[in-house]
Structure formats: structure tokens, C-alpha cells
Short mmCIF file of C-alpha atoms in Angstrom, two decimals:
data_model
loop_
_atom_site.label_atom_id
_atom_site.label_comp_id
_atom_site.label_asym_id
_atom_site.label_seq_id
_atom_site.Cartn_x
_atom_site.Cartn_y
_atom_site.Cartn_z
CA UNK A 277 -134.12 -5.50 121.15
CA UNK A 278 -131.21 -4.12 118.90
CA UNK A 279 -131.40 -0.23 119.08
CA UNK A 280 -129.06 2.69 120.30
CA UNK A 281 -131.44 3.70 123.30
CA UNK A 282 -131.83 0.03 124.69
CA UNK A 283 -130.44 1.68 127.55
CA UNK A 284 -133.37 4.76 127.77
CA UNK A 285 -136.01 1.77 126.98
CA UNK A 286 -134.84 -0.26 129.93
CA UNK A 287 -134.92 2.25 132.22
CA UNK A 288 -137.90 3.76 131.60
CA UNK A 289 -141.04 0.79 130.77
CA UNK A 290 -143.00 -0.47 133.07
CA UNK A 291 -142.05 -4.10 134.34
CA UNK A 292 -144.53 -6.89 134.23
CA UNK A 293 -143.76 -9.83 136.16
CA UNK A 294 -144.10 -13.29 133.84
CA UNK A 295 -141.72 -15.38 136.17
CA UNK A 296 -139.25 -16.27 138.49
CA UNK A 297 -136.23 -18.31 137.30
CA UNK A 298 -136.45 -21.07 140.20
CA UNK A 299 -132.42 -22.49 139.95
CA UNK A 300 -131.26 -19.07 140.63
CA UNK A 301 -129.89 -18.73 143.73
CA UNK A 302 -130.41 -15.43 144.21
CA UNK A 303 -134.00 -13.73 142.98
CA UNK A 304 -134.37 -13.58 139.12
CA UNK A 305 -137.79 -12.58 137.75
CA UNK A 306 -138.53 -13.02 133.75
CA UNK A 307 -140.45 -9.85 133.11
CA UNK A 308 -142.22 -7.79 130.17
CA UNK A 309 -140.52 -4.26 129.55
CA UNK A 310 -143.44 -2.09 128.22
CA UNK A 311 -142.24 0.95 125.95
CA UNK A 312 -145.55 1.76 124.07
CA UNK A 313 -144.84 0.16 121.39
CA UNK A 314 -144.90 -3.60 122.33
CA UNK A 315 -143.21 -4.80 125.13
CA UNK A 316 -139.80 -6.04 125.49
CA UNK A 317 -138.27 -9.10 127.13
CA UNK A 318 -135.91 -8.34 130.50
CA UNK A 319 -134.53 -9.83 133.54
CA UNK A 320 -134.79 -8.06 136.71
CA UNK A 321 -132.98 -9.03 139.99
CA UNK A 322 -134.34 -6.90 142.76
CA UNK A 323 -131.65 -5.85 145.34
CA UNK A 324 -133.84 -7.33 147.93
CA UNK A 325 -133.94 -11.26 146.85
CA UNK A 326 -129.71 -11.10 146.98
CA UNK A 327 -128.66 -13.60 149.40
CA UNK A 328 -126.14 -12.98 151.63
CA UNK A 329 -122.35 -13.78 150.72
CA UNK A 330 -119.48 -13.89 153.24
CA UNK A 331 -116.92 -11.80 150.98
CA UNK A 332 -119.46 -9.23 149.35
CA UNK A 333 -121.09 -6.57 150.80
CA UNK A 334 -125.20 -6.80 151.37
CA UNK A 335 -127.13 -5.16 148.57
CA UNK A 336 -124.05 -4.38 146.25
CA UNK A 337 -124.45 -7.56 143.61
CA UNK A 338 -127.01 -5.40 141.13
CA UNK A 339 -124.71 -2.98 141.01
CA UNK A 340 -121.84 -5.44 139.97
CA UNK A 341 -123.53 -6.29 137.42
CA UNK A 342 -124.04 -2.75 135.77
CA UNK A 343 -120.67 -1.92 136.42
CA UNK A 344 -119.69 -5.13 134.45
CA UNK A 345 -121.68 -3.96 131.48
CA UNK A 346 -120.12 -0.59 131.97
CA UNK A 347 -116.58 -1.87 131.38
CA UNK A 348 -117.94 -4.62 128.38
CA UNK A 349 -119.10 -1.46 126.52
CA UNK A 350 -116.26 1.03 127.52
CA UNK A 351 -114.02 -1.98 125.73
CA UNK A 352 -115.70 -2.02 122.88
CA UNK A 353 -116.70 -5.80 123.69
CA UNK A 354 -120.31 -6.81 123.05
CA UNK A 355 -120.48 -9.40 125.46
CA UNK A 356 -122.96 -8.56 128.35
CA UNK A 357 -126.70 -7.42 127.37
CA UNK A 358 -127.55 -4.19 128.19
CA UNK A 359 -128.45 -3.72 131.83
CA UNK A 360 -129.62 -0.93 133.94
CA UNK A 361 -130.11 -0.26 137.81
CA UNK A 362 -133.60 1.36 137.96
CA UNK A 363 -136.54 0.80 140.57
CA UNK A 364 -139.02 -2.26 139.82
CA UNK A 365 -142.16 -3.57 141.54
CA UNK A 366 -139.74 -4.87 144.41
CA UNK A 367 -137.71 -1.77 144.73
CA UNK A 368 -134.53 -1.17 143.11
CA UNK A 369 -132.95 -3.63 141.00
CA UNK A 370 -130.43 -5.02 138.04
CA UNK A 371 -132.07 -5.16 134.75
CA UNK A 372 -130.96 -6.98 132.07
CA UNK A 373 -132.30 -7.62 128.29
CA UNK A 374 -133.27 -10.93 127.56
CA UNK A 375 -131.22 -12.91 125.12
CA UNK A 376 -133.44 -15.49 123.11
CA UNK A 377 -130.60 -18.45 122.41
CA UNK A 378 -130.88 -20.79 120.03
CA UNK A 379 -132.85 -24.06 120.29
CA UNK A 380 -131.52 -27.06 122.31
CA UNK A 381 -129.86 -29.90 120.57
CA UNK A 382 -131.94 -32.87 119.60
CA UNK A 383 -131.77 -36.06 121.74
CA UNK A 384 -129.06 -38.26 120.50
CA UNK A 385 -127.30 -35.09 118.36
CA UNK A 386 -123.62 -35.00 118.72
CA UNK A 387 -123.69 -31.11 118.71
CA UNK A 388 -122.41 -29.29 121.74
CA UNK A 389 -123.21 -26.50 123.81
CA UNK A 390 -120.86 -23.76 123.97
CA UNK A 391 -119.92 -25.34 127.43
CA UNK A 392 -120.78 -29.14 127.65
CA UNK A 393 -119.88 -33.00 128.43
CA UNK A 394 -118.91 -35.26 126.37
CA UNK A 395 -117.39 -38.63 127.09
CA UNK A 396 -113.51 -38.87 127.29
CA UNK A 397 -111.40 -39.10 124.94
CA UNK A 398 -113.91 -38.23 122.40
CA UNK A 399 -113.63 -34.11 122.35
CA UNK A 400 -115.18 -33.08 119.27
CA UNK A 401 -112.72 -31.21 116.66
CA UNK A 402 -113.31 -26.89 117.57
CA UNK A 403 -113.69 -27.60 121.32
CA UNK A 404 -111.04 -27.62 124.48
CA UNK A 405 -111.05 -30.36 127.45
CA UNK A 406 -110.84 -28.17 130.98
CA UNK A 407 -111.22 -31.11 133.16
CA UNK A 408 -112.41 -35.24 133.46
CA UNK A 409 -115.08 -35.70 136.56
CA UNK A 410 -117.99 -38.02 137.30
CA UNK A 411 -121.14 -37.75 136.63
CA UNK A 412 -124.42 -37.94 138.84
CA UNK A 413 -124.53 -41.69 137.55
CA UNK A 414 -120.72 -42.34 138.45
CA UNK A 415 -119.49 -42.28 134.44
CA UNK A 416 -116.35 -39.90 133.99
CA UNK A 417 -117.45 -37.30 131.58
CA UNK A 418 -114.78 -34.39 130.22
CA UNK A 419 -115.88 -30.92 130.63
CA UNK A 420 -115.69 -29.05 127.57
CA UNK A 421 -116.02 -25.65 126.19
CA UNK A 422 -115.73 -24.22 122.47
CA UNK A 423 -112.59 -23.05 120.92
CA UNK A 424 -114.51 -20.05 119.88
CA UNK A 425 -112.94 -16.27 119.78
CA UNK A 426 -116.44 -15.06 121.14
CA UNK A 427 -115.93 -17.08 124.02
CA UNK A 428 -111.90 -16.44 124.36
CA UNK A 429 -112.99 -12.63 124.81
CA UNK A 430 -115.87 -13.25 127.48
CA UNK A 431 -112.70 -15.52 129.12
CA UNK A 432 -110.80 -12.53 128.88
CA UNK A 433 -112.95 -9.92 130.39
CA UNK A 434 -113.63 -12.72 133.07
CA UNK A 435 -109.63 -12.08 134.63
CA UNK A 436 -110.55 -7.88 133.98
CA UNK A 437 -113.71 -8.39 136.05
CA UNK A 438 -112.68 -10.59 138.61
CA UNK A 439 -115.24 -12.98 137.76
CA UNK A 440 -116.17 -15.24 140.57
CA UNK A 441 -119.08 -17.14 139.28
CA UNK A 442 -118.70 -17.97 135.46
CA UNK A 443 -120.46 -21.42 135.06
CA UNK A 444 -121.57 -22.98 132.05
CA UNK A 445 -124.95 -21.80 131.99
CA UNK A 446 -123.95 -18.39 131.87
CA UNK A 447 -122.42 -18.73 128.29
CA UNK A 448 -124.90 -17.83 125.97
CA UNK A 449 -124.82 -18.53 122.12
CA UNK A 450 -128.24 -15.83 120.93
CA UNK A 451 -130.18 -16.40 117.53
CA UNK A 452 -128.77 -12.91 116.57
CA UNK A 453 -125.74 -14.63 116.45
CA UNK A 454 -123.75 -13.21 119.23
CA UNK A 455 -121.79 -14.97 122.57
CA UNK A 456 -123.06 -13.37 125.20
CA UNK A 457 -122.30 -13.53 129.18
CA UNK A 458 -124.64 -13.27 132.03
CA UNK A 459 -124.80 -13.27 136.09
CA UNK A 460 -122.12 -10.85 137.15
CA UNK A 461 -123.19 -9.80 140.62
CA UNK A 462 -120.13 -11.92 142.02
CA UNK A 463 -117.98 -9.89 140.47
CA UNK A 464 -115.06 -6.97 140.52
CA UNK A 465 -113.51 -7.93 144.22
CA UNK A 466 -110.47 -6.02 144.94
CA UNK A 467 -108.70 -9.73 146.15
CA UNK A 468 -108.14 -12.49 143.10
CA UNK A 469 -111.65 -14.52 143.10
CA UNK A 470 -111.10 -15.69 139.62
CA UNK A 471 -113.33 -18.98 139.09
CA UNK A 472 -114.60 -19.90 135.89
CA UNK A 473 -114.97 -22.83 133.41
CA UNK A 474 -112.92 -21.05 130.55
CA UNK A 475 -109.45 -22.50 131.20
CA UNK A 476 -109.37 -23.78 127.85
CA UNK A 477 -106.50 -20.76 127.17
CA UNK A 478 -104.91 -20.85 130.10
CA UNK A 479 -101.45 -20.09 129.92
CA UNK A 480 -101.91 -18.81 125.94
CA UNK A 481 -101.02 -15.55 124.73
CA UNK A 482 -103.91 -12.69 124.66
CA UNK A 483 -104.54 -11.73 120.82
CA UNK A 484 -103.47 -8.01 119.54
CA UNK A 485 -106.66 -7.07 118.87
CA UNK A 486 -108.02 -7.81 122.26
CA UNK A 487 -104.81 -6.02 123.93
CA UNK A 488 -105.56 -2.69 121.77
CA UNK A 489 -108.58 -2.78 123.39
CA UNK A 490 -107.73 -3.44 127.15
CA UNK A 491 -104.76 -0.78 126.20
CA UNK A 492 -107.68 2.24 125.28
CA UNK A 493 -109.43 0.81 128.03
CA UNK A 494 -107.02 1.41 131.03
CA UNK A 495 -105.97 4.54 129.63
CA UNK A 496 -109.46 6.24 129.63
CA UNK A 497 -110.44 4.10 133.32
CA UNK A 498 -109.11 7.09 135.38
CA UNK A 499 -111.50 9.72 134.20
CA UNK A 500 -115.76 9.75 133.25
CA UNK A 501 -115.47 5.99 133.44
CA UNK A 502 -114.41 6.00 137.03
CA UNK A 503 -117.24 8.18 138.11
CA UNK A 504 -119.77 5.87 136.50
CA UNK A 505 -118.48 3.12 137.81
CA UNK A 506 -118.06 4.98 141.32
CA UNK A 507 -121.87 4.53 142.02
CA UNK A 508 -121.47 0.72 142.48
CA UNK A 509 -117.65 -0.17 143.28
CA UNK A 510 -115.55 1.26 145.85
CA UNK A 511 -112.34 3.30 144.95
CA UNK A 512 -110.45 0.00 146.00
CA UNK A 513 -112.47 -2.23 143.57
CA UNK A 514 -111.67 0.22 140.55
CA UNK A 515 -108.03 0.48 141.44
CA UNK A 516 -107.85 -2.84 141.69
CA UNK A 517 -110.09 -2.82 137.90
CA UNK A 518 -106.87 -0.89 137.03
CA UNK A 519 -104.15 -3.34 137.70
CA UNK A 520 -105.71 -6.04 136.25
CA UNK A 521 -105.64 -4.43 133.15
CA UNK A 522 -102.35 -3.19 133.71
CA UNK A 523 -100.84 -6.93 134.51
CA UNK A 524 -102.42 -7.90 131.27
CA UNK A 525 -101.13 -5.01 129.19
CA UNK A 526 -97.46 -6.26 131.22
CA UNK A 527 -97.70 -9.54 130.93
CA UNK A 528 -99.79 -10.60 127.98
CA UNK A 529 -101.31 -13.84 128.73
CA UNK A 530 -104.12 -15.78 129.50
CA UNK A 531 -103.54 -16.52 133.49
CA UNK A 532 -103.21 -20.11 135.12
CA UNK A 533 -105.43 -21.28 138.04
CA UNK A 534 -104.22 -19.67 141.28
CA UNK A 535 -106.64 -21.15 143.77
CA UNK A 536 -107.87 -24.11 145.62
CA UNK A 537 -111.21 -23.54 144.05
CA UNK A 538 -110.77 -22.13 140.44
CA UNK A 539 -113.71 -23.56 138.63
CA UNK A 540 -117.60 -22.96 140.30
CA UNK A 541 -119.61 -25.39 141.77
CA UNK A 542 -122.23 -26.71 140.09
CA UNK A 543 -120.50 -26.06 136.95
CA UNK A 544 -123.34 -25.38 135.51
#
């Protein structure tokens, strides 16, 4: 689904249930969007299957998730899939259109995922070594991620959103050609909870065109934005939005790890 009212389809066809995505940790159902004219491909994450987390509130991770797409689209930054809060056959609930990536590299192919392993020491040419670990078998393998500018602007509206969670599997490279990211309900804290497997540009400057952006961005935050975003983040949590686009606007440039834990577990 490419159209102008994927929004108005989302939140108005009747979900079908097909699935349930069974690594998710919290519930993730694969379902059939029906619009009367076919059906459509979603994701929807009732409020109800969100497991508990020490540091965010019950019932508030759907919402984090809209109000992620809100700020993707009020930059101008087609990163997240459209997604809607609306009521589903287990109540209320995120959902999300499906992206349809592209197929899985042969066995033996040398090609990479946008996030991947390789053996170290042999990083492909176009890609960035974050870190060297061991595998389940006990062979060090580097983790790797592409030196993409797709993937350099889902990095940096991971600092802008606070992003807690982004692991490998929630880089997605679509057949429509696009990067896009997924699984933002841990998300938008007012306290730094930055973990994520893009450190490839750590400590690198933020391009011009991506600073224009956060720029228009922090200067329209204060006004419809705001309310939008009101109906899922506190008026801490938005402030907080603010001066993180503020500190980049300031200070320019990719930030370094600050935590004990900056990179999610599994990584993938």
C-alpha cells in the first residue's frame, strides 16, 4: 500500500487475524486490513499483549509507536510505515502497514543484510564494524551494519526518539526500495535510553540536509504537533522530544555511547 489515505485505510478495515509473530516479545499479530477493495497487509499489537517494563508506563507502548511515526512524517523522513491507534478484535491497538522486504540471501552468498555478521577482519567494502563478539558456536564474528544514508537517517531519528530497542531485525530494506524502521513502543523516555546497533557514525558530523530538517522540525514541535503527540506522551516526554532536537541543532553530531548498556540484547 502506497496511497495518500494509507492512514484513513488503516483505520477504518476490518482486521483479520492470519498470525502471531512468535519471537516477539510483546503480542504481534500478522493480520488482513479489508478496505473493499482487496485487503491489505498490517501488523497490529493490541495494548493488552504489552508486557510489563520497569521504566515505562503499563499500556503506553502502542502509543509510542504512533507518536514515533508522527515525528518520522512531521520530518519529512519516510522511515516508519504508516501506523495508526484504532480498536481491533483485542481492543485497542498499534497498527502498522506491512513492509514486504526483499528475499533472503542464498546459502553461501557473500551479500549482507542491512545489519549482519561477518567474520573479522573481512568487512565487506559499503559496510561499518560496531563491535567483535562470539557466536552461539564460540567463533568471534564482527557485527556489521551498512554504510547506507537510509540507514544514517533511521540512526538519526533513533537519538530524536530516544530509541531504546533498535536491533537488527528492526532494519528493514522493502522491495519498493525504501529503509524502513520498525518496533518503537520502547521509545521517547524523557531520561537518555539510547540503545541501538547503529554506532557505525558515532562521533561523525550530522549532514545539512538532515539538520534543515530537524531545524523545521523543532521549530513547528511547540504547536498542532504537540497536541497530536499529547494523546500518547506526557508534556515531559515532548519537552524532552524538544531538547533533543535542540542539542542536535547545537551540537551537530552523531552522539557517542553514554551507557553501560548501549547496544540491545539479542542484537537481533
Amino acid at each position: 500500500m502506497s496511497v495518500p489515505d494509507a492512514g484513513d485505510l488503516l483505520s477504518s478495515g476490518e482486521l483479520t487475524v492470519l498470525g502471531r509473530v512468535s519471537v516477539a516479545s510483546n503480542v504481534t499479530l500478522v493480520c488482513d486490513l479489508g478496505t473493499g477493495d482487496g485487503a491489505v497487509r498490517v501488523v497490529y499489537k493490541p495494548v493488552r499483549g504489552e508486557q510489563p517494563l520497569w521504566d515505562f508506563p503499563d499500556g503506553t507502548l502502542a502509543g509510542r509507536e504512533v507518536a514515533s511515526y508522527l515525528i518520522a512524517t512531521a520530518l519529512g523522513w519516510p522511515v516508519i510505515p504508516e501506523t495508526v491507534l484504532r480498536d481491533g478484535p483485542y481492543g485497542p491497538g498499534m497498527v502498522q502497514r506491512w513492509i514486504t522486504t526483499r528475499e533472503p540471501a542464498e546459502p553461501g552468498s557473500t551479500r549482507l543484510d542491512l545489519v549482519d555478521l561477518c567474520p573479522p577482519g573481512l568487512v565487506p567494502d559499503g559496510y561499518r564494524e560496531i563491535l567483535r563478539a562470539y557466536d552461539g558456536a564460540g567463533d568471534e564474528v564482527s557485527l556489521v551494519h551498512a554504510d547506507d544514508p537510509r540507514l544514517l537517517r533511521m540512526a538519526v531519528l533513533d537519538v530524536l526518539l530516544n530509541n531504546a530497542d533498535r536491533k537488527g531485525g528492526h532494519a528493514l530494506e522493502g522491495v519498493d526500495g525504501g529503509v524502513y524502521g520498525v518496533d518503537h513502543g520502547i521509545c521517547l523516555h524523557q531520561d537518555n535510553k539510547l540503545r541501538t546497533v547503529l554506532w557505525g557514525w558515532a562521533g561523525e558530523p550530522i549532514p545539512a540536509d538532515l539538520r534543515a530538517d530537524i531545524g523545521a522540525f523543532a521549530d513547528s514541535l511547540p504547536g498542532e504537533l504537540a497536541d497530536r503527540l499529547s494523546h500518547h506522551l506526557t508534556d515531559t516526554e515532548i519537552d524532552a522530544l524538544l531538547r533533543r532536537a535542540k542539542r542536535l541543532l547545537d551540537a551537530p553530531v552523531m552522539p557517542l555511547p553514554e551507557t553501560a548498556r548501549p547496544i540491545p540484547w539479542p542484537a537481533f
